[in-house]
PDB file of C-alpha atoms and ligand atoms in Angstrom:
ATOM      1  CA  MET N  26       0.153   0.057   0.052  1.00 54.00           C
ATOM      2  CA  ALA N  27       1.391   3.293  -0.937  1.00 60.00           C
ATOM      3  CA  SER N  28       1.755   5.072   2.429  1.00 72.00           C
ATOM      4  CA  THR N  29       1.256   8.991   2.903  1.00 76.00           C
ATOM      5  CA  MET N  30       5.180   9.642   2.712  1.00 78.00           C
ATOM      6  CA  MET N  31       5.325   8.123  -0.495  1.00 77.00           C
ATOM      7  CA  ILE N  32       2.392  10.273  -1.998  1.00 77.00           C
ATOM      8  CA  ALA N  33       4.094  13.370  -0.307  1.00 81.00           C
ATOM      9  CA  ASN N  34       7.272  12.487  -2.031  1.00 81.00           C
ATOM     10  CA  MET N  35       5.703  12.077  -5.231  1.00 79.00           C
ATOM     11  CA  TYR N  36       5.180  16.010  -5.165  1.00 83.00           C
ATOM     12  CA  ASN N  37       8.424  17.169  -3.837  1.00 83.00           C
ATOM     13  CA  ASP N  38       9.662  19.059  -7.132  1.00 82.00           C
ATOM     14  CA  LEU N  39       8.513  20.924 -10.299  1.00 85.00           C
ATOM     15  CA  THR N  40       7.745  17.875 -12.420  1.00 85.00           C
ATOM     16  CA  TRP N  41       4.042  17.732 -11.877  1.00 84.00           C
ATOM     17  CA  GLU N  42       3.953  21.535 -12.597  1.00 87.00           C
ATOM     18  CA  GLU N  43       5.772  20.902 -15.730  1.00 87.00           C
ATOM     19  CA  ILE N  44       3.454  18.284 -16.979  1.00 85.00           C
ATOM     20  CA  TRP N  45       0.307  19.378 -15.732  1.00 83.00           C
ATOM     21  CA  GLY N  46       0.626  23.183 -15.474  1.00 85.00           C
ATOM     22  CA  ASP N  47      -0.280  24.916 -12.173  1.00 87.00           C
ATOM     23  CA  HIS N  48      -3.470  22.937 -11.748  1.00 89.00           C
ATOM     24  CA  ILE N  49      -2.965  19.291 -11.189  1.00 88.00           C
ATOM     25  CA  HIS N  50      -6.498  18.124 -12.188  1.00 90.00           C
ATOM     26  CA  GLN N  51      -8.294  17.083 -15.303  1.00 88.00           C
ATOM     27  CA  GLY N  52     -10.454  19.625 -17.604  1.00 92.00           C
ATOM     28  CA  PHE N  53     -14.177  19.929 -18.590  1.00 93.00           C
ATOM     29  CA  TYR N  54     -14.582  19.428 -22.191  1.00 92.00           C
ATOM     30  CA  ASP N  55     -18.367  20.201 -23.184  1.00 89.00           C
ATOM     31  CA  LEU N  56     -19.315  17.503 -25.544  1.00 87.00           C
ATOM     32  CA  ASN N  57     -22.148  19.652 -26.775  1.00 88.00           C
ATOM     33  CA  THR N  58     -19.841  22.367 -28.197  1.00 86.00           C
ATOM     34  CA  THR N  59     -17.052  21.888 -30.977  1.00 85.00           C
ATOM     35  CA  ALA N  60     -15.127  24.423 -29.646  1.00 84.00           C
ATOM     36  CA  LYS N  61     -11.948  22.719 -28.106  1.00 88.00           C
ATOM     37  CA  PRO N  62     -10.613  24.715 -25.042  1.00 92.00           C
ATOM     38  CA  ASP N  63      -6.500  24.743 -24.093  1.00 93.00           C
ATOM     39  CA  ARG N  64      -5.749  22.308 -21.188  1.00 91.00           C
ATOM     40  CA  LYS N  65      -5.840  25.694 -18.737  1.00 92.00           C
ATOM     41  CA  THR N  66      -9.249  26.754 -19.901  1.00 94.00           C
ATOM     42  CA  ALA N  67     -10.482  23.366 -19.560  1.00 95.00           C
ATOM     43  CA  GLN N  68      -9.236  23.176 -16.109  1.00 94.00           C
ATOM     44  CA  PHE N  69     -10.845  26.477 -15.040  1.00 95.00           C
ATOM     45  CA  CYS N  70     -14.147  25.321 -16.773  1.00 95.00           C
ATOM     46  CA  LEU N  71     -14.150  22.004 -14.669  1.00 95.00           C
ATOM     47  CA  ILE N  72     -13.947  24.163 -11.455  1.00 95.00           C
ATOM     48  CA  GLU N  73     -16.605  26.414 -12.773  1.00 95.00           C
ATOM     49  CA  GLU N  74     -19.062  23.383 -13.842  1.00 93.00           C
ATOM     50  CA  THR N  75     -18.707  22.352 -10.376  1.00 93.00           C
ATOM     51  CA  LEU N  76     -19.478  25.636  -8.661  1.00 94.00           C
ATOM     52  CA  HIS N  77     -22.434  26.047 -10.892  1.00 91.00           C
ATOM     53  CA  PHE N  78     -23.865  22.438 -10.342  1.00 85.00           C
ATOM     54  CA  ASN N  79     -23.820  23.444  -6.873  1.00 83.00           C
ATOM     55  CA  ASN N  80     -25.025  26.520  -6.886  1.00 86.00           C
ATOM     56  CA  VAL N  81     -22.232  28.129  -5.057  1.00 88.00           C
ATOM     57  CA  SER N  82     -22.210  31.408  -6.253  1.00 83.00           C
ATOM     58  CA  VAL N  83     -25.767  31.966  -4.705  1.00 84.00           C
ATOM     59  CA  LYS N  84     -24.067  30.943  -1.438  1.00 85.00           C
ATOM     60  CA  LYS N  85     -21.432  33.380  -1.448  1.00 86.00           C
ATOM     61  CA  PRO N  86     -19.224  30.979   0.820  1.00 94.00           C
ATOM     62  CA  LYS N  87     -16.795  33.098   3.027  1.00 94.00           C
ATOM     63  CA  SER N  88     -14.539  30.365   4.402  1.00 96.00           C
ATOM     64  CA  ILE N  89     -13.425  27.723   2.218  1.00 96.00           C
ATOM     65  CA  VAL N  90     -10.859  24.965   2.694  1.00 97.00           C
ATOM     66  CA  ASP N  91      -9.111  22.937  -0.230  1.00 97.00           C
ATOM     67  CA  VAL N  92      -7.895  19.410   0.845  1.00 96.00           C
ATOM     68  CA  GLY N  93      -4.988  18.343  -1.169  1.00 95.00           C
ATOM     69  CA  CYS N  94      -4.701  22.050  -2.533  1.00 96.00           C
ATOM     70  CA  GLY N  95      -1.696  21.206  -4.796  1.00 95.00           C
ATOM     71  CA  ILE N  96       0.305  24.319  -5.692  1.00 94.00           C
ATOM     72  CA  SER N  97      -2.717  26.692  -4.963  1.00 91.00           C
ATOM     73  CA  VAL N  98      -4.285  27.589  -8.132  1.00 93.00           C
ATOM     74  CA  PRO N  99      -7.830  26.137  -7.326  1.00 95.00           C
ATOM     75  CA  ALA N 100      -7.869  28.096  -4.038  1.00 97.00           C
ATOM     76  CA  ILE N 101      -6.566  31.356  -5.022  1.00 97.00           C
ATOM     77  CA  TYR N 102      -9.243  31.210  -7.850  1.00 96.00           C
ATOM     78  CA  LEU N 103     -12.021  30.609  -5.355  1.00 96.00           C
ATOM     79  CA  ALA N 104     -10.684  33.136  -2.767  1.00 97.00           C
ATOM     80  CA  LYS N 105     -10.786  35.728  -5.396  1.00 97.00           C
ATOM     81  CA  LYS N 106     -13.895  34.733  -6.863  1.00 96.00           C
ATOM     82  CA  TYR N 107     -16.075  34.954  -3.574  1.00 96.00           C
ATOM     83  CA  GLY N 108     -13.769  37.417  -1.691  1.00 96.00           C
ATOM     84  CA  ALA N 109     -13.426  34.503   0.653  1.00 96.00           C
ATOM     85  CA  LYS N 110     -10.547  33.560   3.265  1.00 97.00           C
ATOM     86  CA  CYS N 111      -9.188  30.003   1.776  1.00 97.00           C
ATOM     87  CA  ILE N 112      -7.127  27.489   3.199  1.00 97.00           C
ATOM     88  CA  GLY N 113      -5.179  25.157   1.540  1.00 97.00           C
ATOM     89  CA  ILE N 114      -3.837  22.060   3.158  1.00 97.00           C
ATOM     90  CA  ASP N 115      -1.695  19.417   1.385  1.00 96.00           C
ATOM     91  CA  ILE N 116       0.560  16.428   2.334  1.00 94.00           C
ATOM     92  CA  SER N 117       3.514  17.695   0.461  1.00 93.00           C
ATOM     93  CA  PRO N 118       5.436  20.289   1.948  1.00 94.00           C
ATOM     94  CA  TYR N 119       7.142  21.202  -1.504  1.00 94.00           C
ATOM     95  CA  ASN N 120       3.398  22.109  -2.751  1.00 95.00           C
ATOM     96  CA  VAL N 121       2.521  24.149   0.302  1.00 96.00           C
ATOM     97  CA  LYS N 122       5.515  26.103  -0.036  1.00 96.00           C
ATOM     98  CA  ARG N 123       5.085  26.648  -3.802  1.00 96.00           C
ATOM     99  CA  GLY N 124       1.663  27.584  -3.317  1.00 96.00           C
ATOM    100  CA  THR N 125       2.685  30.071  -0.604  1.00 97.00           C
ATOM    101  CA  LYS N 126       4.942  31.801  -3.024  1.00 96.00           C
ATOM    102  CA  ILE N 127       2.258  31.965  -6.062  1.00 96.00           C
ATOM    103  CA  SER N 128      -0.036  33.190  -3.599  1.00 97.00           C
ATOM    104  CA  ASN N 129       2.477  35.868  -2.123  1.00 97.00           C
ATOM    105  CA  ALA N 130       3.620  36.875  -5.620  1.00 97.00           C
ATOM    106  CA  GLN N 131      -0.263  37.656  -6.244  1.00 96.00           C
ATOM    107  CA  GLY N 132      -0.298  39.929  -2.813  1.00 97.00           C
ATOM    108  CA  LEU N 133      -3.076  37.888  -1.282  1.00 96.00           C
ATOM    109  CA  GLY N 134      -1.626  38.203   2.234  1.00 94.00           C
ATOM    110  CA  ASP N 135      -3.694  35.900   4.541  1.00 95.00           C
ATOM    111  CA  MET N 136      -6.576  35.750   2.030  1.00 97.00           C
ATOM    112  CA  VAL N 137      -5.389  32.514   1.086  1.00 97.00           C
ATOM    113  CA  THR N 138      -2.831  30.659   3.225  1.00 97.00           C
ATOM    114  CA  PHE N 139      -1.552  27.077   2.813  1.00 97.00           C
ATOM    115  CA  GLN N 140      -0.355  24.704   5.305  1.00 97.00           C
ATOM    116  CA  VAL N 141       0.762  20.937   5.341  1.00 96.00           C
ATOM    117  CA  GLY N 142      -1.521  18.489   6.667  1.00 95.00           C
ATOM    118  CA  ASP N 143      -3.410  15.279   6.189  1.00 94.00           C
ATOM    119  CA  ALA N 144      -6.838  14.942   4.779  1.00 94.00           C
ATOM    120  CA  LEU N 145      -7.297  11.727   6.731  1.00 92.00           C
ATOM    121  CA  GLN N 146      -6.685  13.796  10.133  1.00 93.00           C
ATOM    122  CA  LEU N 147      -7.712  17.434   9.292  1.00 94.00           C
ATOM    123  CA  PRO N 148      -6.197  19.921  11.809  1.00 93.00           C
ATOM    124  CA  PHE N 149      -9.483  22.172  11.969  1.00 91.00           C
ATOM    125  CA  LEU N 150     -12.280  22.576  14.447  1.00 84.00           C
ATOM    126  CA  ASP N 151     -15.535  21.092  13.452  1.00 79.00           C
ATOM    127  CA  GLY N 152     -17.779  23.414  11.551  1.00 81.00           C
ATOM    128  CA  LYS N 153     -15.076  25.918  10.681  1.00 86.00           C
ATOM    129  CA  PHE N 154     -15.844  26.299   6.883  1.00 93.00           C
ATOM    130  CA  ASN N 155     -18.786  27.029   4.697  1.00 90.00           C
ATOM    131  CA  LEU N 156     -17.458  25.488   1.482  1.00 94.00           C
ATOM    132  CA  VAL N 157     -15.158  22.420   1.088  1.00 95.00           C
ATOM    133  CA  LEU N 158     -13.212  21.647  -2.246  1.00 95.00           C
ATOM    134  CA  SER N 159     -11.088  18.660  -3.006  1.00 95.00           C
ATOM    135  CA  MET N 160     -10.125  18.034  -6.259  1.00 94.00           C
ATOM    136  CA  GLU N 161      -8.565  14.522  -7.294  1.00 89.00           C
ATOM    137  CA  CYS N 162      -6.755  14.072  -3.600  1.00 85.00           C
ATOM    138  CA  ARG N 163      -8.706  11.417  -2.724  1.00 70.00           C
ATOM    139  CA  ILE N 164      -7.597   9.301  -5.262  1.00 64.00           C
ATOM    140  CA  GLN N 165      -4.638   8.828  -3.232  1.00 68.00           C
ATOM    141  CA  LEU N 166      -6.056   8.503   0.072  1.00 79.00           C
ATOM    142  CA  HIS N 167      -6.014   4.599   1.369  1.00 79.00           C
ATOM    143  CA  ASP N 168      -9.268   5.307   3.659  1.00 86.00           C
ATOM    144  CA  LYS N 169     -11.823   7.081   1.564  1.00 85.00           C
ATOM    145  CA  THR N 170     -14.527   6.451   4.476  1.00 87.00           C
ATOM    146  CA  LYS N 171     -12.262   8.014   6.817  1.00 89.00           C
ATOM    147  CA  PHE N 172     -11.914  11.120   4.307  1.00 89.00           C
ATOM    148  CA  VAL N 173     -15.439  11.611   4.077  1.00 88.00           C
ATOM    149  CA  ARG N 174     -15.944  11.589   7.723  1.00 89.00           C
ATOM    150  CA  GLU N 175     -13.182  14.167   8.098  1.00 91.00           C
ATOM    151  CA  LEU N 176     -14.862  16.481   5.322  1.00 88.00           C
ATOM    152  CA  VAL N 177     -18.172  16.252   7.061  1.00 86.00           C
ATOM    153  CA  HIS N 178     -17.086  17.364  10.091  1.00 88.00           C
ATOM    154  CA  VAL N 179     -15.110  20.432   9.167  1.00 90.00           C
ATOM    155  CA  ALA N 180     -18.016  21.576   7.272  1.00 88.00           C
ATOM    156  CA  PRO N 181     -21.111  19.915   8.380  1.00 84.00           C
ATOM    157  CA  GLY N 182     -24.133  21.019   6.291  1.00 82.00           C
ATOM    158  CA  ALA N 183     -21.817  22.875   3.945  1.00 87.00           C
ATOM    159  CA  THR N 184     -21.385  22.536   0.217  1.00 89.00           C
ATOM    160  CA  THR N 185     -18.624  20.161  -0.543  1.00 91.00           C
ATOM    161  CA  ILE N 186     -17.365  19.723  -3.904  1.00 92.00           C
ATOM    162  CA  LEU N 187     -15.212  16.855  -4.803  1.00 90.00           C
ATOM    163  CA  THR N 188     -13.787  15.484  -8.066  1.00 90.00           C
ATOM    164  CA  ASP N 189     -12.105  12.371  -8.467  1.00 84.00           C
ATOM    165  CA  PRO N 190     -11.481   9.709 -11.046  1.00 80.00           C
ATOM    166  CA  CYS N 191     -13.566   6.779 -10.414  1.00 82.00           C
ATOM    167  CA  HIS N 192     -13.952   3.569 -11.902  1.00 82.00           C
ATOM    168  CA  ARG N 193     -17.378   2.581 -13.346  1.00 84.00           C
ATOM    169  CA  ASP N 194     -20.191   1.583 -11.241  1.00 86.00           C
ATOM    170  CA  LEU N 195     -20.378  -2.367 -10.908  1.00 84.00           C
ATOM    171  CA  ALA N 196     -23.493  -4.577 -11.210  1.00 83.00           C
ATOM    172  CA  ASN N 197     -24.113  -6.729  -8.196  1.00 78.00           C
ATOM    173  CA  GLU N 198     -21.664  -9.238  -7.898  1.00 74.00           C
ATOM    174  CA  GLU N 199     -19.502  -7.928 -10.897  1.00 78.00           C
ATOM    175  CA  SER N 200     -15.851  -7.563  -9.839  1.00 79.00           C
ATOM    176  CA  LEU N 201     -13.715  -5.051 -11.434  1.00 78.00           C
ATOM    177  CA  LYS N 202     -11.916  -6.019 -14.678  1.00 82.00           C
ATOM    178  CA  LEU N 203     -10.108  -2.865 -15.836  1.00 79.00           C
ATOM    179  CA  ASN N 204     -11.085  -1.430 -19.072  1.00 81.00           C
ATOM    180  CA  LYS N 205      -8.477   0.508 -21.160  1.00 83.00           C
ATOM    181  CA  GLU N 206      -9.145   3.679 -19.746  1.00 79.00           C
ATOM    182  CA  GLU N 207      -9.328   2.588 -16.145  1.00 77.00           C
ATOM    183  CA  PHE N 208      -6.029   0.604 -16.723  1.00 79.00           C
ATOM    184  CA  PHE N 209      -4.455   3.689 -18.192  1.00 78.00           C
ATOM    185  CA  LEU N 210      -5.357   5.763 -15.177  1.00 73.00           C
ATOM    186  CA  LYS N 211      -4.520   3.008 -12.406  1.00 72.00           C
ATOM    187  CA  SER N 212      -1.177   2.918 -14.006  1.00 73.00           C
ATOM    188  CA  LYS N 213      -0.660   6.497 -14.115  1.00 69.00           C
ATOM    189  CA  TYR N 214      -1.427   7.071 -10.357  1.00 65.00           C
ATOM    190  CA  VAL N 215      -0.635   5.817  -7.062  1.00 62.00           C
ATOM    191  CA  LEU N 216      -3.755   4.438  -6.225  1.00 66.00           C
ATOM    192  CA  PRO N 217      -4.063   2.814  -2.963  1.00 67.00           C
ATOM    193  CA  GLU N 218      -7.500   2.283  -3.275  1.00 71.00           C
ATOM    194  CA  TRP N 219      -9.831   3.023  -6.078  1.00 77.00           C
ATOM    195  CA  VAL N 220     -13.695   3.266  -5.767  1.00 83.00           C
ATOM    196  CA  SER N 221     -16.824   3.921  -7.954  1.00 87.00           C
ATOM    197  CA  ARG N 222     -19.114   6.853  -7.991  1.00 86.00           C
ATOM    198  CA  ALA N 223     -21.746   4.623  -6.305  1.00 88.00           C
ATOM    199  CA  GLN N 224     -19.384   3.755  -3.554  1.00 87.00           C
ATOM    200  CA  TYR N 225     -18.836   7.550  -2.779  1.00 86.00           C
ATOM    201  CA  VAL N 226     -22.597   8.188  -2.743  1.00 86.00           C
ATOM    202  CA  TYR N 227     -22.939   5.545  -0.498  1.00 87.00           C
ATOM    203  CA  MET N 228     -20.137   6.928   1.888  1.00 86.00           C
ATOM    204  CA  PHE N 229     -21.781  10.496   1.625  1.00 85.00           C
ATOM    205  CA  LYS N 230     -25.357   9.208   2.343  1.00 83.00           C
ATOM    206  CA  SER N 231     -24.158   7.423   5.732  1.00 81.00           C
ATOM    207  CA  TYR N 232     -23.871  11.125   6.980  1.00 76.00           C
ATOM    208  CA  LEU N 233     -27.197  11.743   5.728  1.00 63.00           C
ATOM    209  CA  LEU N 234     -25.757  14.279   2.819  1.00 59.00           C
ATOM    210  CA  LYS N 235     -27.814  14.970   0.086  1.00 61.00           C
ATOM    211  CA  VAL N 236     -25.672  14.289  -2.835  1.00 62.00           C
ATOM    212  CA  LEU N 237     -26.616  16.697  -5.357  1.00 59.00           C
ATOM    213  CA  HIS N 238     -24.960  16.102  -8.829  1.00 59.00           C
ATOM    214  CA  LEU N 239     -22.874  13.475 -10.014  1.00 59.00           C
ATOM    215  CA  PHE N 240     -21.112  13.687 -13.603  1.00 58.00           C
TER     216      PHE N 240
HETATM  217  C1  SAM P  25      -3.754  15.252  -8.285  1.00 82.74           C
HETATM  218  S1  SAM P  25      -3.347  16.290  -7.097  1.00 82.74           S
HETATM  219  C2  SAM P  25      -4.157  17.722  -7.104  1.00 82.74           C
HETATM  220  C3  SAM P  25      -3.858  19.067  -6.407  1.00 82.74           C
HETATM  221  C4  SAM P  25      -4.906  20.196  -6.690  1.00 82.74           C
HETATM  222  N1  SAM P  25      -6.090  19.710  -5.938  1.00 82.74           N
HETATM  223  C5  SAM P  25      -5.263  20.555  -7.959  1.00 82.74           C
HETATM  224  O1  SAM P  25      -6.475  20.450  -8.526  1.00 82.74           O
HETATM  225  O2  SAM P  25      -4.630  21.436  -8.617  1.00 82.74           O
HETATM  226  C6  SAM P  25      -3.367  15.754  -5.652  1.00 82.74           C
HETATM  227  C7  SAM P  25      -3.040  16.475  -4.267  1.00 82.74           C
HETATM  228  O3  SAM P  25      -3.297  15.683  -3.155  1.00 82.74           O
HETATM  229  C8  SAM P  25      -2.332  15.919  -2.238  1.00 82.74           C
HETATM  230  N2  SAM P  25      -2.471  14.885  -1.212  1.00 82.74           N
HETATM  231  C9  SAM P  25      -2.203  13.269  -1.355  1.00 82.74           C
HETATM  232  N3  SAM P  25      -2.669  12.571  -0.442  1.00 82.74           N
HETATM  233  C10 SAM P  25      -2.706  13.725   0.790  1.00 82.74           C
HETATM  234  C11 SAM P  25      -3.146  13.447   1.963  1.00 82.74           C
HETATM  235  N4  SAM P  25      -3.471  12.339   2.611  1.00 82.74           N
HETATM  236  N5  SAM P  25      -3.408  14.708   2.623  1.00 82.74           N
HETATM  237  C12 SAM P  25      -3.469  15.768   2.110  1.00 82.74           C
HETATM  238  N6  SAM P  25      -3.092  16.111   0.642  1.00 82.74           N
HETATM  239  C13 SAM P  25      -3.038  15.016   0.110  1.00 82.74           C
HETATM  240  C14 SAM P  25      -1.072  15.625  -3.110  1.00 82.74           C
HETATM  241  O4  SAM P  25       0.001  16.191  -2.281  1.00 82.74           O
HETATM  242  C15 SAM P  25      -1.373  16.475  -4.171  1.00 82.74           C
HETATM  243  O5  SAM P  25      -0.940  18.030  -4.270  1.00 82.74           O
END
């Protein structure tokens, strides 16, 4: 099983930024249009789509946490968009340092801050935030159920936005045999445990949360 330390060490230099750019997450490509956005635009589109689906702009969050924040760009984007305070937390000291540098270069001061911490043991008081974002951090967590519990505690009743590569939902009794795309994803990431969308829904529902949108 990949340890937390192994995962932190995966992100200890510029490699990911060079490959992915300053967002380390997938993009949103609208199949209903012929326009093909560039990668960075598509990555911003993904954030916008999730905010739109969850009606976040109406709720105007003022206190946001980005769990597994990478090198900061989603956190900075949200803080600026909503004039909110945003804390990014990441297991990688390198990412936290890099995020702080990028944020400071934009003069954001204590509006956006970063700290090293483990998503499986969030160092915050219960109920501290009114929006939780976590983009593609969960794939690397070995205990998804514990992660969901942590999120529910730091922001009970608040909107929680998670994006994550999942394997397909399985029919009853079906065991997972990876298809081509799943095999590709699994071989590219350190995936200590990989689950389907249905399993995430089940975990959230066990906290009596309403699951609004899946896509
Ligand atoms: C694929 S990157 C996504 C980064 C960022 N969310 C983004 O969208 O740009 C996954 C991030 O999760 C972080 N991560 C992995 N395991 C973690 C853990 N246990 N606690 C906190 N962060 C973790 C990694 O260090 C990495 O920055």
